[in-house]
Short mmCIF file of N, CA and C in Angstrom, two decimals:
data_model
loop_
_atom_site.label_atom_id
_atom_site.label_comp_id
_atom_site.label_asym_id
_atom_site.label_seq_id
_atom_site.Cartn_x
_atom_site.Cartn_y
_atom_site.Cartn_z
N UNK R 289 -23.47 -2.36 9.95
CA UNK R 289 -23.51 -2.15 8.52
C UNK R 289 -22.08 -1.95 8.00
N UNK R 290 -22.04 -2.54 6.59
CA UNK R 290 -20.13 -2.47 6.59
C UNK R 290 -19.95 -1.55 5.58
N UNK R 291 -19.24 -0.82 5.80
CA UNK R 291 -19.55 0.57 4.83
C UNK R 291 -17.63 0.32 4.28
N UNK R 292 -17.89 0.31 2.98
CA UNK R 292 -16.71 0.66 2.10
C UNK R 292 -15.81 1.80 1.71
N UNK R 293 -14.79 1.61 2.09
CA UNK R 293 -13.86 3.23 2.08
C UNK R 293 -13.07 2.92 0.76
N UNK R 294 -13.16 3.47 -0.04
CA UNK R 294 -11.23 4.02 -1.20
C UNK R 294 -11.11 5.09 -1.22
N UNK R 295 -9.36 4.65 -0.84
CA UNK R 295 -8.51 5.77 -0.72
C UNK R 295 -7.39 5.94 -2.19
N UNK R 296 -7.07 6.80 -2.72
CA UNK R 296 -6.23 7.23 -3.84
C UNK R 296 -5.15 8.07 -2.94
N UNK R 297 -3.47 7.48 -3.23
CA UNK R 297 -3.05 8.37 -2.78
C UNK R 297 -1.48 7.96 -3.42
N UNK R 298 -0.84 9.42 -3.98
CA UNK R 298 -0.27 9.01 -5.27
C UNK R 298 1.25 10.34 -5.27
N UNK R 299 2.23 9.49 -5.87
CA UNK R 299 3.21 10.91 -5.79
C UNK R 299 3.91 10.41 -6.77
N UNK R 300 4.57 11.78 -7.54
CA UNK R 300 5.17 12.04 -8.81
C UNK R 300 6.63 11.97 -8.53
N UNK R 301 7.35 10.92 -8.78
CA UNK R 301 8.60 10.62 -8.37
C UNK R 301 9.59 11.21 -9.86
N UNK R 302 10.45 11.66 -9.23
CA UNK R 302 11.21 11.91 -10.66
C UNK R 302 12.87 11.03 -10.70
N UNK R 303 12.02 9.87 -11.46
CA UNK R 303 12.77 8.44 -11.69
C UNK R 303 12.60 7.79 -11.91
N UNK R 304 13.08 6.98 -12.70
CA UNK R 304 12.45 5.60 -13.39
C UNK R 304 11.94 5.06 -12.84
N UNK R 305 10.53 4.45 -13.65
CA UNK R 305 10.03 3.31 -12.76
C UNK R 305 10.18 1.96 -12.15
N UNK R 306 11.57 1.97 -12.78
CA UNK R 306 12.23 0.70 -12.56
C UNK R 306 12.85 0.47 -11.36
N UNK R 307 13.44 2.25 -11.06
CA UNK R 307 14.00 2.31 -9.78
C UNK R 307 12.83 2.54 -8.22
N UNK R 308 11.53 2.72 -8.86
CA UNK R 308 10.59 3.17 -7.88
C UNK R 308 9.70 1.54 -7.75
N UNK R 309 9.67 0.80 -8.96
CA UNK R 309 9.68 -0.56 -8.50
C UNK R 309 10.46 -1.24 -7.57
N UNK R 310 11.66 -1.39 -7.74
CA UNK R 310 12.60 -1.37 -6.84
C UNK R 310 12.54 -1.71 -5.30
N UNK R 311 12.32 -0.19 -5.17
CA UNK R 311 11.83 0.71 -3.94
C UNK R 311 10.81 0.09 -3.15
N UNK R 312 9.92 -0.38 -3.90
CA UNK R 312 8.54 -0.49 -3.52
C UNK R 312 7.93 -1.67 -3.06
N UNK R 313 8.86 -2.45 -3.95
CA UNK R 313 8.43 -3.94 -3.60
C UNK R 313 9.52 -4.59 -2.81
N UNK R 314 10.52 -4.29 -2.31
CA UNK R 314 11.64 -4.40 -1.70
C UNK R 314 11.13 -4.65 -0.09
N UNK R 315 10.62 -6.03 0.30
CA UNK R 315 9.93 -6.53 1.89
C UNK R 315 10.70 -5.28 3.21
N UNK R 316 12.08 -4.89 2.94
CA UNK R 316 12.73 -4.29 4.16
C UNK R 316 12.29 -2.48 3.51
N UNK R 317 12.22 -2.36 2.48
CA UNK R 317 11.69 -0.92 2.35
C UNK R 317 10.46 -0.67 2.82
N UNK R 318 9.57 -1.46 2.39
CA UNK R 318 7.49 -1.59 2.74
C UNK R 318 7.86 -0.77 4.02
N UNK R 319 8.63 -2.10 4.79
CA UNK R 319 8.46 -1.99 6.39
C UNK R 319 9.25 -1.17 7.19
N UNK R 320 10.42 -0.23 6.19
CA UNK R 320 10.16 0.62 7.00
C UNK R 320 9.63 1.86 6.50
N UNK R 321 8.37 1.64 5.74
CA UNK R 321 8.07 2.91 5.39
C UNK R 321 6.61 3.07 6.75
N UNK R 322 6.52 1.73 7.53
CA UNK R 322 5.16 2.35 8.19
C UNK R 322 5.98 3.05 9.86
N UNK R 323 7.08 2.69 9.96
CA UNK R 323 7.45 3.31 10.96
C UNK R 323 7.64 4.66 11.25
N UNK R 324 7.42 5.51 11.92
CA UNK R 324 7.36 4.82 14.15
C UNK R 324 6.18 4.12 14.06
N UNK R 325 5.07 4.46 13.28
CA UNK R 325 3.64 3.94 13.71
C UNK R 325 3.11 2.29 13.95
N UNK R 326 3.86 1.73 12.96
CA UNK R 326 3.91 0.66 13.23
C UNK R 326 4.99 -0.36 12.69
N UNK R 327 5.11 -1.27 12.93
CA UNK R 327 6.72 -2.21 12.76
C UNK R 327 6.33 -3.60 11.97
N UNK R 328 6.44 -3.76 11.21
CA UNK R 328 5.86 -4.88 10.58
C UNK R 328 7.03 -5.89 10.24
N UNK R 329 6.55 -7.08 10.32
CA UNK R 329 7.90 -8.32 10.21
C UNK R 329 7.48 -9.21 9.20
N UNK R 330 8.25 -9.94 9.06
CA UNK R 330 7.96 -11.15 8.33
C UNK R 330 8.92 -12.07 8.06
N UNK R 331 8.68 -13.66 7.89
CA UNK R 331 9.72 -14.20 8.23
C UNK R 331 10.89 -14.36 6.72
N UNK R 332 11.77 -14.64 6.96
CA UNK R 332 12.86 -14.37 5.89
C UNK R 332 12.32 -15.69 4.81
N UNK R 333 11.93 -16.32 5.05
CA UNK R 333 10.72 -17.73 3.76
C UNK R 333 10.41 -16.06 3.22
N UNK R 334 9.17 -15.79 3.60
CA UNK R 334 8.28 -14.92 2.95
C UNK R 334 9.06 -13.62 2.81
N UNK R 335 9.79 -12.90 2.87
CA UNK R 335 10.55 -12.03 2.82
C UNK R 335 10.87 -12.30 0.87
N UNK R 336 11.86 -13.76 1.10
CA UNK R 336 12.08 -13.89 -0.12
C UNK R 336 11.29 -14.46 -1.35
N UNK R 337 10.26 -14.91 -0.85
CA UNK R 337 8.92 -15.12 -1.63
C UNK R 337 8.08 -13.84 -2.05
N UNK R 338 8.49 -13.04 -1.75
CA UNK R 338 7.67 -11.50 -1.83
C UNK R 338 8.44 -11.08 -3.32
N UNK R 339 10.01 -11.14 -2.92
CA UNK R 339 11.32 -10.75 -3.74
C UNK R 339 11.16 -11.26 -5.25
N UNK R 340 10.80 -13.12 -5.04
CA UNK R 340 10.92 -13.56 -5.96
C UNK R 340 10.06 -13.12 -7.15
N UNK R 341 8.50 -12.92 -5.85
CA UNK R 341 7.29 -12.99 -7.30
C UNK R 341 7.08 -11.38 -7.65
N UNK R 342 7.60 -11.09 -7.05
CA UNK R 342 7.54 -8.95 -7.66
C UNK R 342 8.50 -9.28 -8.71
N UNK R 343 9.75 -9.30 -8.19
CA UNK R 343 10.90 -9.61 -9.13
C UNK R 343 10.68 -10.04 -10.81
N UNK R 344 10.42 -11.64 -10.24
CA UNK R 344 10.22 -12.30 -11.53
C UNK R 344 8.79 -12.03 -12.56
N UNK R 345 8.18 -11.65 -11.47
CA UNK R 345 6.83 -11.29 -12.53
C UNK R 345 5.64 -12.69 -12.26
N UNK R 346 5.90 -13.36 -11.70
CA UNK R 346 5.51 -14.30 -11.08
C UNK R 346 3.78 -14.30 -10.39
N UNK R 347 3.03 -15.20 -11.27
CA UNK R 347 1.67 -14.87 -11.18
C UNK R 347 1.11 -14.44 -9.60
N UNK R 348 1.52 -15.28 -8.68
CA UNK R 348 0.78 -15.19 -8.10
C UNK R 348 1.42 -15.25 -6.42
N UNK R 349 1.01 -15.12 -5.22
CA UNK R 349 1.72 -15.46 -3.93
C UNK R 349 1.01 -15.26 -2.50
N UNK R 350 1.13 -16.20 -1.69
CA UNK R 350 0.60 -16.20 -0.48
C UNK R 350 1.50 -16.01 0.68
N UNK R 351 1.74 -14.94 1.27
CA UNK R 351 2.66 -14.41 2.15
C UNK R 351 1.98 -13.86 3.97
N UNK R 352 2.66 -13.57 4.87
CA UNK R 352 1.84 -13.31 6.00
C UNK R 352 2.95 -12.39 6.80
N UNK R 353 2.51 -11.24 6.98
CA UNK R 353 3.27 -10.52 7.81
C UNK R 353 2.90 -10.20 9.85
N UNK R 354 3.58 -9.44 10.14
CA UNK R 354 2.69 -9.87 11.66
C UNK R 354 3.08 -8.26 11.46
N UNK R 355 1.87 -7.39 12.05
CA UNK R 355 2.18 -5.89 12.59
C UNK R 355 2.22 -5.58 13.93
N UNK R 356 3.13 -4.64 14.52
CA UNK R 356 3.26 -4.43 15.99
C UNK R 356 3.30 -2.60 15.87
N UNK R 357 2.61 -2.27 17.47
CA UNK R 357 1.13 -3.25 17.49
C UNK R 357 0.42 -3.02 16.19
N UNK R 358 -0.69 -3.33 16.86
CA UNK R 358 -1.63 -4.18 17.52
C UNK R 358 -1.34 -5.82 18.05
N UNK R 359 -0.27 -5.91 17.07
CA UNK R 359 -0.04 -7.58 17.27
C UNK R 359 -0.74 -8.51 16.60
N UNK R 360 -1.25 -8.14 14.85
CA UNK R 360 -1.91 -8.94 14.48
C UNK R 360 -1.21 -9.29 13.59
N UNK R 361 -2.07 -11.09 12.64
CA UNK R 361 -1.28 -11.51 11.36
C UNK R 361 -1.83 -10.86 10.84
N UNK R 362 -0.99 -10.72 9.50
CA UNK R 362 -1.83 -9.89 8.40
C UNK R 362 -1.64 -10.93 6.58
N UNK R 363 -2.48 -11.78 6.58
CA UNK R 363 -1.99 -12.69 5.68
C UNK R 363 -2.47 -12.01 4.30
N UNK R 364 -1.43 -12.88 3.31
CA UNK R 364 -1.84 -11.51 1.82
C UNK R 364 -1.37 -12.31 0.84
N UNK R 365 -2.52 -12.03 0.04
CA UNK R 365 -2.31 -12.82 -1.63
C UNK R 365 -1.74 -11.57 -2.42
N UNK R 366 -0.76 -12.10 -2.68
CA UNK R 366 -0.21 -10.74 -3.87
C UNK R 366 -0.58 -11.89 -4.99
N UNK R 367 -0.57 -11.12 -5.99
CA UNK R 367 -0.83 -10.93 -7.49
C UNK R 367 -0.15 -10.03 -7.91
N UNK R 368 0.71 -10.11 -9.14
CA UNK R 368 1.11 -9.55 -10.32
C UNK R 368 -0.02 -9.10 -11.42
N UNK R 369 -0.30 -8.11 -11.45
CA UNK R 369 -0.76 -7.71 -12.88
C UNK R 369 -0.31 -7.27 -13.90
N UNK R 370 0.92 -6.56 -13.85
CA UNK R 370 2.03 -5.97 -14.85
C UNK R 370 3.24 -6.16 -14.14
N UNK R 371 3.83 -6.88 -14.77
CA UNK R 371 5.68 -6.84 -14.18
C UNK R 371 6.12 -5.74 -14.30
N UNK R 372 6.58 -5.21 -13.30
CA UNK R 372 7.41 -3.57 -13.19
C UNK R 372 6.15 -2.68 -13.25
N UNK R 373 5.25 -2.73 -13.26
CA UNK R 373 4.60 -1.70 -13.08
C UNK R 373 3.13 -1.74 -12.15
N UNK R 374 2.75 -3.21 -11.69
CA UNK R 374 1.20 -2.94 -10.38
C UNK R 374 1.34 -4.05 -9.90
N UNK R 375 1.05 -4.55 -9.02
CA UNK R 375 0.35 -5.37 -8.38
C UNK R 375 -0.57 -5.10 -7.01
N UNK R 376 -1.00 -6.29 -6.94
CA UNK R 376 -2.28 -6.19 -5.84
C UNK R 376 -2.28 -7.13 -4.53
N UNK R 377 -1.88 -7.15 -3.55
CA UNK R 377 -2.06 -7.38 -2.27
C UNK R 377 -3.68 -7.33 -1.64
N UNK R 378 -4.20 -8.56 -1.64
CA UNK R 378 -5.51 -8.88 -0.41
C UNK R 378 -5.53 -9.19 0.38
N UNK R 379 -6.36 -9.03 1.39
CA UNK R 379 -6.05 -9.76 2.92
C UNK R 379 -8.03 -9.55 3.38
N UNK R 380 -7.96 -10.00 4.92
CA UNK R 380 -8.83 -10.45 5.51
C UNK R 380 -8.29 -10.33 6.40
N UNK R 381 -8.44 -9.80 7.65
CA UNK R 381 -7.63 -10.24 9.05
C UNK R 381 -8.91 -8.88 10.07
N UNK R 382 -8.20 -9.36 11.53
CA UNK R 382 -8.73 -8.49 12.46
C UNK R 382 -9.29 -7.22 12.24
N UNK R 383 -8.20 -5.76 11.52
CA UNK R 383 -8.72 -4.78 10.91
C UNK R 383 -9.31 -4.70 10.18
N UNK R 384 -9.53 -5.84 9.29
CA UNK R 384 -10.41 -5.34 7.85
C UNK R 384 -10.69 -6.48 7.18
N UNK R 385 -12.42 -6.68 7.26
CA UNK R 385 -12.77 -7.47 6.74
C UNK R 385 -12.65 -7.77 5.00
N UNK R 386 -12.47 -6.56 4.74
CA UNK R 386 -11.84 -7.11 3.31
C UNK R 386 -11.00 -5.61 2.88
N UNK R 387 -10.42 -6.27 1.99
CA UNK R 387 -8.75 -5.42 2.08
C UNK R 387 -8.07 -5.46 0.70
N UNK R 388 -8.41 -4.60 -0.43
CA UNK R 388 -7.41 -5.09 -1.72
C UNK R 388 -6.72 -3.26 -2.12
N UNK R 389 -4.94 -3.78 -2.27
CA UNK R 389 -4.62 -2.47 -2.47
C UNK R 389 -3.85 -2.73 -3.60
N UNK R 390 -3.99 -1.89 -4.14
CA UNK R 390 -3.19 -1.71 -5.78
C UNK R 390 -1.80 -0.71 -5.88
N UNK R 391 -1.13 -1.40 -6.51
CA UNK R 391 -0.08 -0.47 -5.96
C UNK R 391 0.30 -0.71 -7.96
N UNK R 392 0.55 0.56 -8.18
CA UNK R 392 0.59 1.03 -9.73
C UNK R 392 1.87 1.96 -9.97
N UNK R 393 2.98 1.85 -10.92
CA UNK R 393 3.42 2.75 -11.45
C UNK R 393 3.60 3.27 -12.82
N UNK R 394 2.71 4.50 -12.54
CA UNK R 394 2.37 4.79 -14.70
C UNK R 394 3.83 5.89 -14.93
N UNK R 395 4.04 5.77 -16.18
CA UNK R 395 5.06 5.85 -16.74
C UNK R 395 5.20 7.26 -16.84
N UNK R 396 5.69 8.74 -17.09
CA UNK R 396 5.74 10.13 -17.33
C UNK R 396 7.04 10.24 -17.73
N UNK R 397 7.14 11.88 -18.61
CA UNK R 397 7.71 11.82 -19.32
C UNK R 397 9.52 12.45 -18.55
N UNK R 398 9.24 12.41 -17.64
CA UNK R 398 10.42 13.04 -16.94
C UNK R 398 10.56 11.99 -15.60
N UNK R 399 9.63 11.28 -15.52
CA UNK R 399 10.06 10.58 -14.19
C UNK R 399 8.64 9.31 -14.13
N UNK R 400 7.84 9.20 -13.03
CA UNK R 400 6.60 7.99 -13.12
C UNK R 400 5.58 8.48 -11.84
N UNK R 401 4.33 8.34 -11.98
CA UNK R 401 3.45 8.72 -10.74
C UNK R 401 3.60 7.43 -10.19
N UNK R 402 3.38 7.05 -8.52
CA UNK R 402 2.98 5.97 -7.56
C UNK R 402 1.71 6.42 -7.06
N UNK R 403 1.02 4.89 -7.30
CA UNK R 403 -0.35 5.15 -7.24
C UNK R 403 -0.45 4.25 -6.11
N UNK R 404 -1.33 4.44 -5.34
CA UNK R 404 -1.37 2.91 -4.40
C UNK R 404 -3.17 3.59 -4.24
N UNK R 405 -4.04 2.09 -4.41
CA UNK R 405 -5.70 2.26 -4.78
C UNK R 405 -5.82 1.90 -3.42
N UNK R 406 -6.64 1.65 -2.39
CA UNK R 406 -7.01 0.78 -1.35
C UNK R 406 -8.39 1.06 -1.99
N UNK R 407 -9.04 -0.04 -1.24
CA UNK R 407 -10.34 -0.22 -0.96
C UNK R 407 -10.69 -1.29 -0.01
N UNK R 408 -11.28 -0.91 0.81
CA UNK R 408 -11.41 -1.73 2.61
C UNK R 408 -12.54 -1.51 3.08
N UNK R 409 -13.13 -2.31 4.13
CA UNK R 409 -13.93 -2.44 4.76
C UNK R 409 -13.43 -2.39 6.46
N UNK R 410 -13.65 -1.70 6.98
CA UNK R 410 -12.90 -1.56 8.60
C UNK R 410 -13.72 -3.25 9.44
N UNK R 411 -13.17 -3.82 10.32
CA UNK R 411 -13.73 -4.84 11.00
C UNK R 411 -13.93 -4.06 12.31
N UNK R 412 -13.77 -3.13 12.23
CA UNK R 412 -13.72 -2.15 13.69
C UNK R 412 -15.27 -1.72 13.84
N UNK R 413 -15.90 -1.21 15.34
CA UNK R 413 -17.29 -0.26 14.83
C UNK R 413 -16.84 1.42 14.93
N UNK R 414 -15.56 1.80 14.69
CA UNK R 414 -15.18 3.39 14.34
C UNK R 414 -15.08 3.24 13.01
N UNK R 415 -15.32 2.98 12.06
CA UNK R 415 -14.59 2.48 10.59
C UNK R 415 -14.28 4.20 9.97
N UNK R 416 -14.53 5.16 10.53
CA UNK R 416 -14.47 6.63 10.18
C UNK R 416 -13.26 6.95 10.42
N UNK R 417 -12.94 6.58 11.76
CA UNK R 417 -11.36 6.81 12.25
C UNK R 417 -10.80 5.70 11.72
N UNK R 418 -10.81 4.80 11.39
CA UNK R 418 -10.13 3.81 10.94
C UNK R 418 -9.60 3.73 9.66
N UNK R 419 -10.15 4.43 8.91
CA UNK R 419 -10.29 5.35 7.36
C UNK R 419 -9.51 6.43 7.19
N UNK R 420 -9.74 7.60 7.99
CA UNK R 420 -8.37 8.35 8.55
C UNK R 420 -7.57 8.28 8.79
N UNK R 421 -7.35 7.36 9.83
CA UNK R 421 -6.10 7.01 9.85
C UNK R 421 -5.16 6.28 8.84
N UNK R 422 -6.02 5.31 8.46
CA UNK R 422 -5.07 4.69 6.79
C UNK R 422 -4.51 6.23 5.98
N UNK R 423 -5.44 6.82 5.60
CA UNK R 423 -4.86 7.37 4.74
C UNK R 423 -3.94 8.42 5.27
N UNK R 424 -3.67 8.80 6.51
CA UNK R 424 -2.55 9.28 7.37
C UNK R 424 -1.42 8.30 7.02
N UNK R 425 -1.79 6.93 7.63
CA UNK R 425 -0.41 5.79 7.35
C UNK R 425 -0.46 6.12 5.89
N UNK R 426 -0.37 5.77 5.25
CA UNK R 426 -0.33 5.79 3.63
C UNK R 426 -0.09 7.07 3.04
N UNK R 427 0.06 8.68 3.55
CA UNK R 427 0.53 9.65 3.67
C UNK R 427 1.98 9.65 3.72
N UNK R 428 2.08 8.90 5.12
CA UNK R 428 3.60 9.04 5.90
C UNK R 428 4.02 8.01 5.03
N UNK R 429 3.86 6.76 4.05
CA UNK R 429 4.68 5.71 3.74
C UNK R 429 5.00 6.50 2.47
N UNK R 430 4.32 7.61 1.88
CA UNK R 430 4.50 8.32 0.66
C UNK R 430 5.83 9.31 1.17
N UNK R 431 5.13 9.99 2.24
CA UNK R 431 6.53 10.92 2.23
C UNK R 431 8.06 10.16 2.67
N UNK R 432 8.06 9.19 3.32
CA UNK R 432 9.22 8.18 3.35
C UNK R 432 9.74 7.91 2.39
N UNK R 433 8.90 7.20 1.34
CA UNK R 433 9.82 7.16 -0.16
C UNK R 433 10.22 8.00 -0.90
N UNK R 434 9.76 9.55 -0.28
CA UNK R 434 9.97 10.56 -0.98
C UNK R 434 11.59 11.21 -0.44
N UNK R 435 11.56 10.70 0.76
CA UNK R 435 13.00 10.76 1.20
C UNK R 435 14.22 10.18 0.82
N UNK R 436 13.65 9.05 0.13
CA UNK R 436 15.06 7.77 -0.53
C UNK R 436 14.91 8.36 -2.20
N UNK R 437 13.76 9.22 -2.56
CA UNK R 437 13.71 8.65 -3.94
C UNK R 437 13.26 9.98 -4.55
N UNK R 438 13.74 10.94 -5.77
CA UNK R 438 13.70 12.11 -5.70
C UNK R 438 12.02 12.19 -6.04
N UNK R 439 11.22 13.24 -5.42
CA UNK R 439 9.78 13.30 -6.09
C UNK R 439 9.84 15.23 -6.19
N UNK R 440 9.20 15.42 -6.81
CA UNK R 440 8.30 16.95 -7.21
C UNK R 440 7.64 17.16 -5.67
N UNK R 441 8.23 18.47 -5.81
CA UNK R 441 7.43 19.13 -4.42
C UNK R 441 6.20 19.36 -4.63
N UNK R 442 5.52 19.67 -3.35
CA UNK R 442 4.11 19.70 -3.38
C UNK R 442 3.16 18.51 -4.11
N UNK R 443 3.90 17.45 -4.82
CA UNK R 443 2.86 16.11 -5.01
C UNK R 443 4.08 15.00 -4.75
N UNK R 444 3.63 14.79 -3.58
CA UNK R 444 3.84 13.86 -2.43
C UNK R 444 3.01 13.59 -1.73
N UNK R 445 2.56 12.33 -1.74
CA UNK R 445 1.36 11.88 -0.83
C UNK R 445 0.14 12.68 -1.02
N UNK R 446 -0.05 12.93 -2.13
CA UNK R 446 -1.67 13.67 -2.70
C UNK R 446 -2.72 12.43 -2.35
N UNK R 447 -3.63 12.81 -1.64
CA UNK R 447 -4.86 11.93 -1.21
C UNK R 447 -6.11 11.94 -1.45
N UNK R 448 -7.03 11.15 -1.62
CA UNK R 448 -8.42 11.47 -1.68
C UNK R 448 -8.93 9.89 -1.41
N UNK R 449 -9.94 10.34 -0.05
CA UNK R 449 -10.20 9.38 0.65
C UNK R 449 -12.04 9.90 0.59
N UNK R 450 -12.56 8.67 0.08
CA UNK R 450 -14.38 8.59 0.29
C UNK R 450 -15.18 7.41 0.30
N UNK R 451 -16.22 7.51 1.17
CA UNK R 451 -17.14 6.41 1.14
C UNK R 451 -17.81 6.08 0.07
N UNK R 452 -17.95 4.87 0.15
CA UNK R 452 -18.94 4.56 -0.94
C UNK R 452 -20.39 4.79 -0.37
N UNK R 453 -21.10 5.29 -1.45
CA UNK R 453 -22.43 5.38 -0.97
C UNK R 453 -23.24 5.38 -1.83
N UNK R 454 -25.00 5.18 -1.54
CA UNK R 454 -25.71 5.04 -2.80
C UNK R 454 -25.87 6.35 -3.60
N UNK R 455 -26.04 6.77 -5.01
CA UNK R 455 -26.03 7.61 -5.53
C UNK R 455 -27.14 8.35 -5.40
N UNK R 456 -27.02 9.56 -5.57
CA UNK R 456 -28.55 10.61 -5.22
C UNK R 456 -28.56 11.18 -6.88
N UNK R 457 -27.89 10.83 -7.85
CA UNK R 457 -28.15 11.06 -9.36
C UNK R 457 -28.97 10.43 -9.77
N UNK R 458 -30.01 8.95 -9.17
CA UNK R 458 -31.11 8.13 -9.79
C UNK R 458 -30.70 7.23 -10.69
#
């Protein structure tokens, strides 16, 4: 049975969002925000195809990274929805039969929140630990940028991770 996880997990940077765009969509920052845990590559084509369509605002893009380990591809349609401020990365691969993460920055009056949405389906049969653990990775890629980029203590990597399930309200 394929049970649906979203995760919310979000930090209050104090700095433009221009500079936390930047940051964010920048192919050599992503990757090293998942390290030690994992090492992600990609080839310098798609590196600068990532650059161009964050950059320019550029509708749309088909890119493929490889993660180590496990050692899998991880192929991904980005989309632009707001220049400088969201887009959305999908995939399909080994871990996760379906895969769309939103990555958002709303505007405040002293600095901008980073939002990053997931919503996934594990291809695994632990999909519980597999859920946990994302939002662990996605923890640690928050407090990483919190190291390059000034944020408010205590909201850094704020999380909230739940299943979807049928409602017991009727």
């Amino acid at each position: 049975m394929s049970r649906t996880w979203r995760l919310r997990v979000w930090t209050r940077f104090l700095c433009e969002p221009t500079t936390v765009w930047a940051y964010k969509t920048d192919p050599e920052m992503l990757a090293r925000e998942f390290r030690p845990y994992l090492f992600m590559t990609m080839s310098d084509a798609d590196q600068e195809v990532v650059r161009r369509t964050l950059s320019a605002g550029a509708a749309q893009a088909e890119v493929r990274a490889r993660l180590i380990p496990p050692g899998l591809d991880w192929p991904m349609e980005i989309t632009v929805i707001e220049p400088g401020r969201h887009y959305r990365d999908v995939s399909s691969n080994a871990l996760f039969e379906q895969w769309a993460h939103d990555h958002q920055i709303l505007s405040a009056s002293d600095g901008c929140l980073y939002v990053d949405e997931l919503v996934f389906v594990s291809a695994l049969p632990f999909c519980k630990g597999t859920a946990l653990a994302m939002e662990r990775l996605m923890q640690h890629r928050h407090n990483v940028a919190a190291r390059h980029l000034p944020a408010e203590v205590g909201a850094v990597g704020v999380s909230v991770l739940r299943l979807d399930g049928p409602s017991d309200a009727g």
